[in-house]
């Protein structure tokens, strides 16, 4: 009797505490115990931000790869692959870790103050499509799975059209896809998919490492399969013609090298380099300016290795390097890219097993993704960015 009275009092005070947020009872057998959560809270109305099934930012989950009729404007998809790693493995748990770290993103509604936009409450339908099935026994096959899974999502008509922000017709605009890695090798199949839709693309690559190493320099190349890994995928991307000419840029670089020739080789791959230490001289504004000048107005792919951040902010990663940017600096730099036509993005190398109990790394990855989805939403639907691939034209 006593415990019943206590429980009743507890629920009453919960309801009162939330009365200011327009919360209504929802249907169900115990509706007096439940209340609607805050606007934009992903539709799992009976759950608090710390309960229920984790999706990115508590967005609705739809099994997009199983059902071709599911449409969206922005889709999150996981690629749990980590068998291209040179040091610490574990990024196969990145997608689930990042989702865990993103639970609180829209607890207060999700409005992005510096960008004056709300990616959780806008013109865009944003979904979490789950993960691409990826084998951990055969890298070549796994990369094929990632390319095909990504292209399946990329080649679907978006819900919202570019011109009037009304329903999309077959006007050759595409949705945006944000991939949760996975080690950095996954960017190779992702760029192969992007090329099928857009042709060669400009890449903004946030990383402490170049990732353009020739296979004989990075890890040797005992086999063709081994030559494709998280330090060489951009070399392969350049050789395959996936990158646009001389409009790609690394930012956050601070790794040691095999020698100065690594930078020469990087230039041949079509990249300019912004080193992490440059922030001390030119600040975040100077870094944003360099990136904007390099990539131009065409379609842009953004790849974010979480090791861009200093290990003080993101310790749980495959190959940590000290001397990196803070989370605040990285978020400011990403927000500075709002004018660009970013058509797709990934966040990679989050290996949650090395994280702190406070979820430092997964939280930093989730917050960086929040800035990326915010600038995509603020830019509006993509318009006329498709290069003319037959597969896409026949949507
Ligand atoms: Mn990398």
mmCIF file of C-alpha atoms and ligand atoms in Angstrom:
data_model
loop_
_atom_site.group_PDB
_atom_site.id
_atom_site.type_symbol
_atom_site.label_atom_id
_atom_site.label_comp_id
_atom_site.label_asym_id
_atom_site.label_seq_id
_atom_site.Cartn_x
_atom_site.Cartn_y
_atom_site.Cartn_z
ATOM 1 C CA UNK A 1 0.000 0.000 0.000
ATOM 2 C CA UNK A 2 2.753 2.321 0.970
ATOM 3 C CA UNK A 3 4.709 1.515 -2.196
ATOM 4 C CA UNK A 4 1.659 2.098 -4.401
ATOM 5 C CA UNK A 5 1.182 5.536 -2.883
ATOM 6 C CA UNK A 6 4.844 6.338 -3.488
ATOM 7 C CA UNK A 7 4.645 5.269 -7.130
ATOM 8 C CA UNK A 8 1.500 7.301 -7.713
ATOM 9 C CA UNK A 9 3.152 10.384 -6.263
ATOM 10 C CA UNK A 10 6.255 9.780 -8.400
ATOM 11 C CA UNK A 11 4.298 9.672 -11.657
ATOM 12 C CA UNK A 12 2.254 12.698 -10.684
ATOM 13 C CA UNK A 13 5.383 14.770 -10.185
ATOM 14 C CA UNK A 14 6.802 13.546 -13.537
ATOM 15 C CA UNK A 15 3.708 14.723 -15.360
ATOM 16 C CA UNK A 16 3.829 18.098 -13.640
ATOM 17 C CA UNK A 17 7.533 18.524 -14.392
ATOM 18 C CA UNK A 18 6.887 18.088 -18.105
ATOM 19 C CA UNK A 19 3.604 19.975 -18.306
ATOM 20 C CA UNK A 20 5.259 22.984 -19.907
ATOM 21 C CA UNK A 21 6.239 21.092 -23.068
ATOM 22 C CA UNK A 22 2.755 20.500 -24.500
ATOM 23 C CA UNK A 23 2.872 16.831 -23.777
ATOM 24 C CA UNK A 24 -0.216 14.766 -24.433
ATOM 25 C CA UNK A 25 -1.039 11.268 -23.255
ATOM 26 C CA UNK A 26 -0.599 8.675 -25.998
ATOM 27 C CA UNK A 27 -2.834 5.694 -26.601
ATOM 28 C CA UNK A 28 -2.099 2.381 -24.926
ATOM 29 C CA UNK A 29 -3.128 0.290 -21.988
ATOM 30 C CA UNK A 30 -1.324 2.462 -19.445
ATOM 31 C CA UNK A 31 -1.608 5.836 -21.093
ATOM 32 C CA UNK A 32 -1.684 7.747 -17.851
ATOM 33 C CA UNK A 33 1.904 6.621 -17.236
ATOM 34 C CA UNK A 34 3.215 7.826 -20.597
ATOM 35 C CA UNK A 35 3.621 11.207 -22.192
ATOM 36 C CA UNK A 36 4.855 12.455 -25.542
ATOM 37 C CA UNK A 37 8.484 13.373 -25.626
ATOM 38 C CA UNK A 38 9.867 16.618 -27.002
ATOM 39 C CA UNK A 39 9.373 17.701 -30.649
ATOM 40 C CA UNK A 40 11.586 15.814 -33.074
ATOM 41 C CA UNK A 41 12.199 12.942 -30.712
ATOM 42 C CA UNK A 42 12.108 10.302 -33.375
ATOM 43 C CA UNK A 43 8.628 8.962 -32.910
ATOM 44 C CA UNK A 44 9.344 6.491 -30.122
ATOM 45 C CA UNK A 45 6.899 8.354 -28.000
ATOM 46 C CA UNK A 46 6.923 6.188 -24.927
ATOM 47 C CA UNK A 47 10.718 6.248 -24.510
ATOM 48 C CA UNK A 48 13.013 8.678 -22.782
ATOM 49 C CA UNK A 49 16.265 9.576 -24.543
ATOM 50 C CA UNK A 50 18.095 6.979 -22.492
ATOM 51 C CA UNK A 51 15.726 4.072 -23.149
ATOM 52 C CA UNK A 52 14.436 2.161 -26.137
ATOM 53 C CA UNK A 53 16.258 1.036 -29.292
ATOM 54 C CA UNK A 54 19.141 3.289 -30.381
ATOM 55 C CA UNK A 55 19.009 4.952 -33.788
ATOM 56 C CA UNK A 56 21.068 7.952 -34.863
ATOM 57 C CA UNK A 57 19.671 10.945 -32.956
ATOM 58 C CA UNK A 58 16.603 8.792 -32.180
ATOM 59 C CA UNK A 59 15.494 9.204 -35.803
ATOM 60 C CA UNK A 60 12.902 6.734 -37.099
ATOM 61 C CA UNK A 61 14.408 3.402 -38.155
ATOM 62 C CA UNK A 62 13.306 1.975 -41.507
ATOM 63 C CA UNK A 63 14.862 -1.133 -43.127
ATOM 64 C CA UNK A 64 15.601 0.728 -46.377
ATOM 65 C CA UNK A 65 17.729 -2.008 -47.946
ATOM 66 C CA UNK A 66 14.928 -4.551 -47.516
ATOM 67 C CA UNK A 67 12.184 -2.300 -48.895
ATOM 68 C CA UNK A 68 12.776 -0.337 -52.079
ATOM 69 C CA UNK A 69 9.675 1.799 -51.571
ATOM 70 C CA UNK A 70 11.108 3.546 -48.500
ATOM 71 C CA UNK A 71 12.063 7.130 -49.385
ATOM 72 C CA UNK A 72 13.914 9.898 -47.535
ATOM 73 C CA UNK A 73 15.866 13.077 -48.145
ATOM 74 C CA UNK A 74 18.771 12.159 -45.882
ATOM 75 C CA UNK A 75 19.530 8.575 -44.824
ATOM 76 C CA UNK A 76 21.974 7.327 -42.203
ATOM 77 C CA UNK A 77 23.437 3.881 -42.893
ATOM 78 C CA UNK A 78 26.072 1.891 -41.000
ATOM 79 C CA UNK A 79 29.010 0.043 -42.597
ATOM 80 C CA UNK A 80 30.440 -2.145 -39.791
ATOM 81 C CA UNK A 81 33.757 -3.088 -41.448
ATOM 82 C CA UNK A 82 37.162 -3.014 -39.695
ATOM 83 C CA UNK A 83 39.359 -5.605 -41.366
ATOM 84 C CA UNK A 84 41.424 -2.961 -43.181
ATOM 85 C CA UNK A 85 42.895 -1.564 -39.951
ATOM 86 C CA UNK A 86 46.646 -1.301 -39.316
ATOM 87 C CA UNK A 87 46.650 -0.759 -35.535
ATOM 88 C CA UNK A 88 43.655 -0.957 -33.206
ATOM 89 C CA UNK A 89 40.712 -2.941 -34.617
ATOM 90 C CA UNK A 90 37.139 -2.410 -33.404
ATOM 91 C CA UNK A 91 35.512 0.107 -35.754
ATOM 92 C CA UNK A 92 32.975 -2.551 -36.767
ATOM 93 C CA UNK A 93 31.251 -1.429 -33.575
ATOM 94 C CA UNK A 94 31.366 2.202 -34.752
ATOM 95 C CA UNK A 95 27.804 2.382 -36.119
ATOM 96 C CA UNK A 96 26.213 1.066 -32.926
ATOM 97 C CA UNK A 97 28.593 3.142 -30.776
ATOM 98 C CA UNK A 98 27.847 6.369 -32.631
ATOM 99 C CA UNK A 99 24.116 5.702 -32.291
ATOM 100 C CA UNK A 100 24.572 5.245 -28.544
ATOM 101 C CA UNK A 101 26.580 8.482 -28.388
ATOM 102 C CA UNK A 102 23.860 10.348 -30.300
ATOM 103 C CA UNK A 103 20.947 9.624 -27.987
ATOM 104 C CA UNK A 104 20.827 13.073 -26.433
ATOM 105 C CA UNK A 105 21.164 15.114 -29.666
ATOM 106 C CA UNK A 106 17.584 16.340 -29.692
ATOM 107 C CA UNK A 107 16.694 16.106 -26.017
ATOM 108 C CA UNK A 108 15.995 19.842 -26.043
ATOM 109 C CA UNK A 109 14.489 19.855 -29.546
ATOM 110 C CA UNK A 110 17.609 19.738 -31.757
ATOM 111 C CA UNK A 111 17.737 23.402 -32.851
ATOM 112 C CA UNK A 112 21.251 24.394 -33.986
ATOM 113 C CA UNK A 113 21.853 27.885 -32.598
ATOM 114 C CA UNK A 114 24.922 29.014 -34.628
ATOM 115 C CA UNK A 115 23.378 27.749 -37.891
ATOM 116 C CA UNK A 116 19.807 28.865 -37.069
ATOM 117 C CA UNK A 117 18.396 25.571 -38.338
ATOM 118 C CA UNK A 118 16.852 22.424 -36.915
ATOM 119 C CA UNK A 119 17.864 19.231 -38.744
ATOM 120 C CA UNK A 120 15.312 17.239 -36.728
ATOM 121 C CA UNK A 121 12.405 19.510 -37.700
ATOM 122 C CA UNK A 122 12.749 20.798 -41.272
ATOM 123 C CA UNK A 123 11.774 20.222 -44.923
ATOM 124 C CA UNK A 124 13.864 17.037 -44.897
ATOM 125 C CA UNK A 125 12.744 13.517 -44.063
ATOM 126 C CA UNK A 126 15.714 12.006 -42.261
ATOM 127 C CA UNK A 127 15.837 8.258 -41.474
ATOM 128 C CA UNK A 128 18.197 5.772 -39.893
ATOM 129 C CA UNK A 129 18.314 2.868 -42.365
ATOM 130 C CA UNK A 130 20.272 0.502 -40.105
ATOM 131 C CA UNK A 131 23.446 -1.192 -41.339
ATOM 132 C CA UNK A 132 24.627 -2.641 -44.627
ATOM 133 C CA UNK A 133 25.245 -6.380 -44.084
ATOM 134 C CA UNK A 134 29.048 -6.740 -44.192
ATOM 135 C CA UNK A 135 31.044 -9.984 -44.008
ATOM 136 C CA UNK A 136 34.068 -9.960 -41.708
ATOM 137 C CA UNK A 137 35.729 -12.871 -43.561
ATOM 138 C CA UNK A 138 36.371 -11.502 -47.054
ATOM 139 C CA UNK A 139 37.445 -7.894 -47.565
ATOM 140 C CA UNK A 140 36.865 -7.844 -51.302
ATOM 141 C CA UNK A 141 33.331 -9.130 -50.894
ATOM 142 C CA UNK A 142 32.686 -6.775 -47.951
ATOM 143 C CA UNK A 143 33.719 -3.717 -49.968
ATOM 144 C CA UNK A 144 31.418 -4.898 -52.765
ATOM 145 C CA UNK A 145 28.547 -5.165 -50.265
ATOM 146 C CA UNK A 146 29.224 -1.620 -49.033
ATOM 147 C CA UNK A 147 29.335 -0.164 -52.559
ATOM 148 C CA UNK A 148 26.100 -1.860 -53.626
ATOM 149 C CA UNK A 149 24.285 -1.078 -50.365
ATOM 150 C CA UNK A 150 25.266 2.585 -50.603
ATOM 151 C CA UNK A 151 24.353 2.843 -54.276
ATOM 152 C CA UNK A 152 20.968 1.246 -53.639
ATOM 153 C CA UNK A 153 20.169 4.016 -51.141
ATOM 154 C CA UNK A 154 21.775 6.775 -53.217
ATOM 155 C CA UNK A 155 19.909 5.997 -56.425
ATOM 156 C CA UNK A 156 16.436 6.239 -54.910
ATOM 157 C CA UNK A 157 14.370 9.378 -55.625
ATOM 158 C CA UNK A 158 14.322 11.759 -52.647
ATOM 159 C CA UNK A 159 11.008 12.776 -51.060
ATOM 160 C CA UNK A 160 11.514 16.499 -51.507
ATOM 161 C CA UNK A 161 12.271 18.160 -54.843
ATOM 162 C CA UNK A 162 15.013 20.689 -55.270
ATOM 163 C CA UNK A 163 13.011 23.495 -56.794
ATOM 164 C CA UNK A 164 9.831 24.000 -54.824
ATOM 165 C CA UNK A 165 10.553 21.866 -51.802
ATOM 166 C CA UNK A 166 7.473 19.878 -52.810
ATOM 167 C CA UNK A 167 7.231 16.184 -53.688
ATOM 168 C CA UNK A 168 10.172 15.038 -55.836
ATOM 169 C CA UNK A 169 9.507 13.952 -59.415
ATOM 170 C CA UNK A 170 12.019 12.195 -61.626
ATOM 171 C CA UNK A 171 14.089 15.343 -61.872
ATOM 172 C CA UNK A 172 17.433 13.651 -61.395
ATOM 173 C CA UNK A 173 18.073 14.971 -57.936
ATOM 174 C CA UNK A 174 19.250 12.510 -55.348
ATOM 175 C CA UNK A 175 18.944 12.041 -51.598
ATOM 176 C CA UNK A 176 21.960 12.496 -49.337
ATOM 177 C CA UNK A 177 23.502 9.512 -47.585
ATOM 178 C CA UNK A 178 25.555 9.693 -44.379
ATOM 179 C CA UNK A 179 27.563 6.555 -43.608
ATOM 180 C CA UNK A 180 28.650 5.490 -40.129
ATOM 181 C CA UNK A 181 31.921 3.529 -40.311
ATOM 182 C CA UNK A 182 33.704 1.302 -40.061
ATOM 183 C CA UNK A 183 37.414 1.789 -40.658
ATOM 184 C CA UNK A 184 38.468 4.259 -43.333
ATOM 185 C CA UNK A 185 38.773 1.599 -46.050
ATOM 186 C CA UNK A 186 34.998 1.925 -46.523
ATOM 187 C CA UNK A 187 35.456 5.305 -48.210
ATOM 188 C CA UNK A 188 36.776 3.499 -51.321
ATOM 189 C CA UNK A 189 33.527 1.600 -52.057
ATOM 190 C CA UNK A 190 31.524 4.672 -51.015
ATOM 191 C CA UNK A 191 33.374 6.784 -53.598
ATOM 192 C CA UNK A 192 32.864 4.050 -56.198
ATOM 193 C CA UNK A 193 29.124 4.363 -55.558
ATOM 194 C CA UNK A 194 29.328 8.163 -55.672
ATOM 195 C CA UNK A 195 31.126 8.029 -59.023
ATOM 196 C CA UNK A 196 28.313 5.981 -60.525
ATOM 197 C CA UNK A 197 25.912 8.801 -59.601
ATOM 198 C CA UNK A 198 28.008 11.960 -59.916
ATOM 199 C CA UNK A 199 31.206 11.119 -61.759
ATOM 200 C CA UNK A 200 34.549 12.086 -60.169
ATOM 201 C CA UNK A 201 33.925 14.218 -57.073
ATOM 202 C CA UNK A 202 35.717 16.774 -54.877
ATOM 203 C CA UNK A 203 36.602 15.336 -51.488
ATOM 204 C CA UNK A 204 37.079 17.104 -48.170
ATOM 205 C CA UNK A 205 39.022 14.699 -46.009
ATOM 206 C CA UNK A 206 39.347 15.433 -42.276
ATOM 207 C CA UNK A 207 42.064 13.181 -40.872
ATOM 208 C CA UNK A 208 45.375 13.154 -39.025
ATOM 209 C CA UNK A 209 46.757 10.883 -41.781
ATOM 210 C CA UNK A 210 47.075 11.233 -45.544
ATOM 211 C CA UNK A 211 45.522 7.858 -46.473
ATOM 212 C CA UNK A 212 46.995 8.240 -49.977
ATOM 213 C CA UNK A 213 49.971 5.967 -49.311
ATOM 214 C CA UNK A 214 51.056 3.634 -52.058
ATOM 215 C CA UNK A 215 50.569 0.010 -50.958
ATOM 216 C CA UNK A 216 54.296 -0.743 -51.072
ATOM 217 C CA UNK A 217 54.886 2.147 -48.617
ATOM 218 C CA UNK A 218 51.964 1.404 -46.287
ATOM 219 C CA UNK A 219 51.998 -2.151 -44.973
ATOM 220 C CA UNK A 220 53.760 -3.652 -47.979
ATOM 221 C CA UNK A 221 51.507 -5.480 -50.401
ATOM 222 C CA UNK A 222 51.673 -9.227 -49.921
ATOM 223 C CA UNK A 223 48.497 -9.520 -51.974
ATOM 224 C CA UNK A 224 46.052 -7.423 -53.925
ATOM 225 C CA UNK A 225 43.517 -7.721 -51.112
ATOM 226 C CA UNK A 226 46.055 -6.494 -48.537
ATOM 227 C CA UNK A 227 46.925 -3.508 -50.717
ATOM 228 C CA UNK A 228 43.461 -2.034 -50.059
ATOM 229 C CA UNK A 229 43.398 -0.833 -46.468
ATOM 230 C CA UNK A 230 42.691 2.223 -44.325
ATOM 231 C CA UNK A 231 45.986 3.896 -45.252
ATOM 232 C CA UNK A 232 45.862 3.332 -49.029
ATOM 233 C CA UNK A 233 42.225 3.663 -50.137
ATOM 234 C CA UNK A 234 42.644 7.241 -51.450
ATOM 235 C CA UNK A 235 45.590 6.087 -53.584
ATOM 236 C CA UNK A 236 43.293 3.501 -55.143
ATOM 237 C CA UNK A 237 40.489 6.089 -55.440
ATOM 238 C CA UNK A 238 42.849 8.403 -57.355
ATOM 239 C CA UNK A 239 44.062 5.572 -59.606
ATOM 240 C CA UNK A 240 40.453 4.560 -60.347
ATOM 241 C CA UNK A 241 39.498 8.131 -61.305
ATOM 242 C CA UNK A 242 37.007 8.561 -58.462
ATOM 243 C CA UNK A 243 38.397 11.967 -57.403
ATOM 244 C CA UNK A 244 38.047 15.215 -59.312
ATOM 245 C CA UNK A 245 41.248 16.819 -60.516
ATOM 246 C CA UNK A 246 42.980 19.069 -57.989
ATOM 247 C CA UNK A 247 39.939 20.049 -55.955
ATOM 248 C CA UNK A 248 40.442 17.699 -53.012
ATOM 249 C CA UNK A 249 41.807 18.681 -49.632
ATOM 250 C CA UNK A 250 42.971 17.044 -46.400
ATOM 251 C CA UNK A 251 42.484 18.940 -43.157
ATOM 252 C CA UNK A 252 43.907 18.115 -39.737
ATOM 253 C CA UNK A 253 47.044 16.292 -40.958
ATOM 254 C CA UNK A 254 49.845 15.690 -38.418
ATOM 255 C CA UNK A 255 51.120 12.157 -38.944
ATOM 256 C CA UNK A 256 54.760 11.131 -39.286
ATOM 257 C CA UNK A 257 55.762 10.092 -42.806
ATOM 258 C CA UNK A 258 58.022 7.594 -44.519
ATOM 259 C CA UNK A 259 59.708 10.750 -45.842
ATOM 260 C CA UNK A 260 58.948 14.010 -47.668
ATOM 261 C CA UNK A 261 58.046 12.007 -50.793
ATOM 262 C CA UNK A 262 54.767 11.022 -49.135
ATOM 263 C CA UNK A 263 53.609 14.620 -49.597
ATOM 264 C CA UNK A 264 54.678 14.546 -53.270
ATOM 265 C CA UNK A 265 52.725 11.342 -53.828
ATOM 266 C CA UNK A 266 49.747 12.953 -52.100
ATOM 267 C CA UNK A 267 49.866 15.844 -54.557
ATOM 268 C CA UNK A 268 49.806 13.396 -57.467
ATOM 269 C CA UNK A 269 46.609 11.990 -55.981
ATOM 270 C CA UNK A 270 45.022 15.449 -56.303
ATOM 271 C CA UNK A 271 45.085 16.705 -52.723
ATOM 272 C CA UNK A 272 46.066 19.934 -51.005
ATOM 273 C CA UNK A 273 47.098 19.605 -47.359
ATOM 274 C CA UNK A 274 46.015 21.656 -44.337
ATOM 275 C CA UNK A 275 48.000 20.595 -41.308
ATOM 276 C CA UNK A 276 46.484 20.526 -37.818
ATOM 277 C CA UNK A 277 49.064 22.977 -36.483
ATOM 278 C CA UNK A 278 47.979 25.659 -38.966
ATOM 279 C CA UNK A 279 45.054 26.436 -36.683
ATOM 280 C CA UNK A 280 47.528 28.183 -34.350
ATOM 281 C CA UNK A 281 48.404 30.699 -37.080
ATOM 282 C CA UNK A 282 45.345 31.102 -39.286
ATOM 283 C CA UNK A 283 42.589 30.028 -36.897
ATOM 284 C CA UNK A 284 39.412 28.195 -37.819
ATOM 285 C CA UNK A 285 38.419 31.007 -40.225
ATOM 286 C CA UNK A 286 41.665 30.541 -42.174
ATOM 287 C CA UNK A 287 41.138 26.790 -42.399
ATOM 288 C CA UNK A 288 37.531 27.214 -43.587
ATOM 289 C CA UNK A 289 38.732 29.673 -46.244
ATOM 290 C CA UNK A 290 41.349 27.251 -47.562
ATOM 291 C CA UNK A 291 38.782 24.444 -47.817
ATOM 292 C CA UNK A 292 36.161 26.604 -49.574
ATOM 293 C CA UNK A 293 38.703 27.934 -52.075
ATOM 294 C CA UNK A 294 39.899 24.451 -52.904
ATOM 295 C CA UNK A 295 36.649 22.557 -53.495
ATOM 296 C CA UNK A 296 34.476 25.064 -55.406
ATOM 297 C CA UNK A 297 30.767 24.861 -56.229
ATOM 298 C CA UNK A 298 30.331 21.322 -57.569
ATOM 299 C CA UNK A 299 29.260 18.220 -55.681
ATOM 300 C CA UNK A 300 31.417 17.531 -52.634
ATOM 301 C CA UNK A 301 31.984 14.376 -50.578
ATOM 302 C CA UNK A 302 32.956 14.858 -46.927
ATOM 303 C CA UNK A 303 34.909 12.126 -45.143
ATOM 304 C CA UNK A 304 35.606 12.595 -41.436
ATOM 305 C CA UNK A 305 38.100 10.347 -39.661
ATOM 306 C CA UNK A 306 37.437 10.834 -35.946
ATOM 307 C CA UNK A 307 41.240 10.803 -35.401
ATOM 308 C CA UNK A 308 41.177 14.368 -36.750
ATOM 309 C CA UNK A 309 40.344 15.230 -33.158
ATOM 310 C CA UNK A 310 43.015 15.177 -30.478
ATOM 311 C CA UNK A 311 42.894 11.906 -28.475
ATOM 312 C CA UNK A 312 41.955 14.066 -25.472
ATOM 313 C CA UNK A 313 38.589 14.497 -27.219
ATOM 314 C CA UNK A 314 38.386 11.228 -29.162
ATOM 315 C CA UNK A 315 40.602 8.470 -27.708
ATOM 316 C CA UNK A 316 38.630 5.547 -29.149
ATOM 317 C CA UNK A 317 40.048 5.299 -32.642
ATOM 318 C CA UNK A 318 42.222 2.996 -34.731
ATOM 319 C CA UNK A 319 45.361 5.148 -35.012
ATOM 320 C CA UNK A 320 45.309 8.083 -32.546
ATOM 321 C CA UNK A 321 47.713 11.045 -33.038
ATOM 322 C CA UNK A 322 48.258 13.761 -30.446
ATOM 323 C CA UNK A 323 48.287 17.441 -31.415
ATOM 324 C CA UNK A 324 44.853 17.500 -33.021
ATOM 325 C CA UNK A 325 41.952 19.924 -32.997
ATOM 326 C CA UNK A 326 39.416 20.217 -30.215
ATOM 327 C CA UNK A 327 35.805 19.212 -30.735
ATOM 328 C CA UNK A 328 34.883 22.900 -30.651
ATOM 329 C CA UNK A 329 37.358 23.752 -33.423
ATOM 330 C CA UNK A 330 36.210 20.865 -35.634
ATOM 331 C CA UNK A 331 32.524 21.740 -35.177
ATOM 332 C CA UNK A 332 33.233 25.383 -36.051
ATOM 333 C CA UNK A 333 35.116 24.335 -39.199
ATOM 334 C CA UNK A 334 32.296 21.998 -40.311
ATOM 335 C CA UNK A 335 29.708 24.766 -39.800
ATOM 336 C CA UNK A 336 31.872 27.003 -41.985
ATOM 337 C CA UNK A 337 31.171 24.678 -44.942
ATOM 338 C CA UNK A 338 27.417 25.409 -45.067
ATOM 339 C CA UNK A 339 27.591 26.989 -48.550
ATOM 340 C CA UNK A 340 28.909 23.797 -50.184
ATOM 341 C CA UNK A 341 26.922 21.161 -52.077
ATOM 342 C CA UNK A 342 27.797 18.272 -49.794
ATOM 343 C CA UNK A 343 26.048 15.309 -51.398
ATOM 344 C CA UNK A 344 27.212 12.574 -49.020
ATOM 345 C CA UNK A 345 29.441 12.072 -46.004
ATOM 346 C CA UNK A 346 30.960 9.481 -43.717
ATOM 347 C CA UNK A 347 32.340 9.378 -40.192
ATOM 348 C CA UNK A 348 34.860 6.614 -39.690
ATOM 349 C CA UNK A 349 37.388 5.010 -37.326
ATOM 350 C CA UNK A 350 35.234 5.179 -34.191
ATOM 351 C CA UNK A 351 36.255 2.080 -32.193
ATOM 352 C CA UNK A 352 34.105 2.212 -29.048
ATOM 353 C CA UNK A 353 36.054 -0.461 -27.126
ATOM 354 C CA UNK A 354 38.777 2.142 -26.420
ATOM 355 C CA UNK A 355 36.364 4.841 -25.311
ATOM 356 C CA UNK A 356 35.913 6.255 -21.833
ATOM 357 C CA UNK A 357 32.904 5.388 -19.700
ATOM 358 C CA UNK A 358 31.766 8.934 -20.452
ATOM 359 C CA UNK A 359 31.446 8.014 -24.168
ATOM 360 C CA UNK A 360 33.769 10.863 -25.193
ATOM 361 C CA UNK A 361 34.477 9.588 -28.705
ATOM 362 C CA UNK A 362 31.037 8.390 -29.717
ATOM 363 C CA UNK A 363 29.575 11.657 -28.419
ATOM 364 C CA UNK A 364 32.127 13.696 -30.412
ATOM 365 C CA UNK A 365 31.345 11.675 -33.559
ATOM 366 C CA UNK A 366 27.607 12.143 -33.026
ATOM 367 C CA UNK A 367 28.006 15.885 -32.483
ATOM 368 C CA UNK A 368 30.162 16.265 -35.606
ATOM 369 C CA UNK A 369 27.470 14.395 -37.556
ATOM 370 C CA UNK A 370 24.864 16.732 -36.097
ATOM 371 C CA UNK A 371 26.777 19.663 -37.619
ATOM 372 C CA UNK A 372 27.045 17.808 -40.955
ATOM 373 C CA UNK A 373 23.310 17.040 -41.097
ATOM 374 C CA UNK A 374 22.586 20.637 -40.051
ATOM 375 C CA UNK A 375 24.549 22.133 -42.964
ATOM 376 C CA UNK A 376 22.886 19.675 -45.372
ATOM 377 C CA UNK A 377 19.428 20.689 -44.165
ATOM 378 C CA UNK A 378 20.285 24.382 -44.208
ATOM 379 C CA UNK A 379 21.538 24.137 -47.812
ATOM 380 C CA UNK A 380 18.194 22.633 -48.916
ATOM 381 C CA UNK A 381 17.516 19.817 -51.403
ATOM 382 C CA UNK A 382 20.232 19.134 -53.978
ATOM 383 C CA UNK A 383 19.562 20.514 -57.421
ATOM 384 C CA UNK A 384 20.911 19.407 -60.795
ATOM 385 C CA UNK A 385 23.978 17.795 -59.307
ATOM 386 C CA UNK A 386 23.775 14.471 -61.163
ATOM 387 C CA UNK A 387 26.300 13.830 -63.906
ATOM 388 C CA UNK A 388 24.089 11.653 -66.097
ATOM 389 C CA UNK A 389 24.547 8.014 -65.197
ATOM 390 C CA UNK A 390 22.075 5.709 -66.952
ATOM 391 C CA UNK A 391 21.305 3.745 -63.798
ATOM 392 C CA UNK A 392 20.291 6.970 -62.059
ATOM 393 C CA UNK A 393 18.437 8.384 -65.080
ATOM 394 C CA UNK A 394 16.209 5.313 -65.169
ATOM 395 C CA UNK A 395 14.946 5.814 -61.602
HETATM 396 MN MN1 LIG B 1 41.851 7.901 -42.069
#
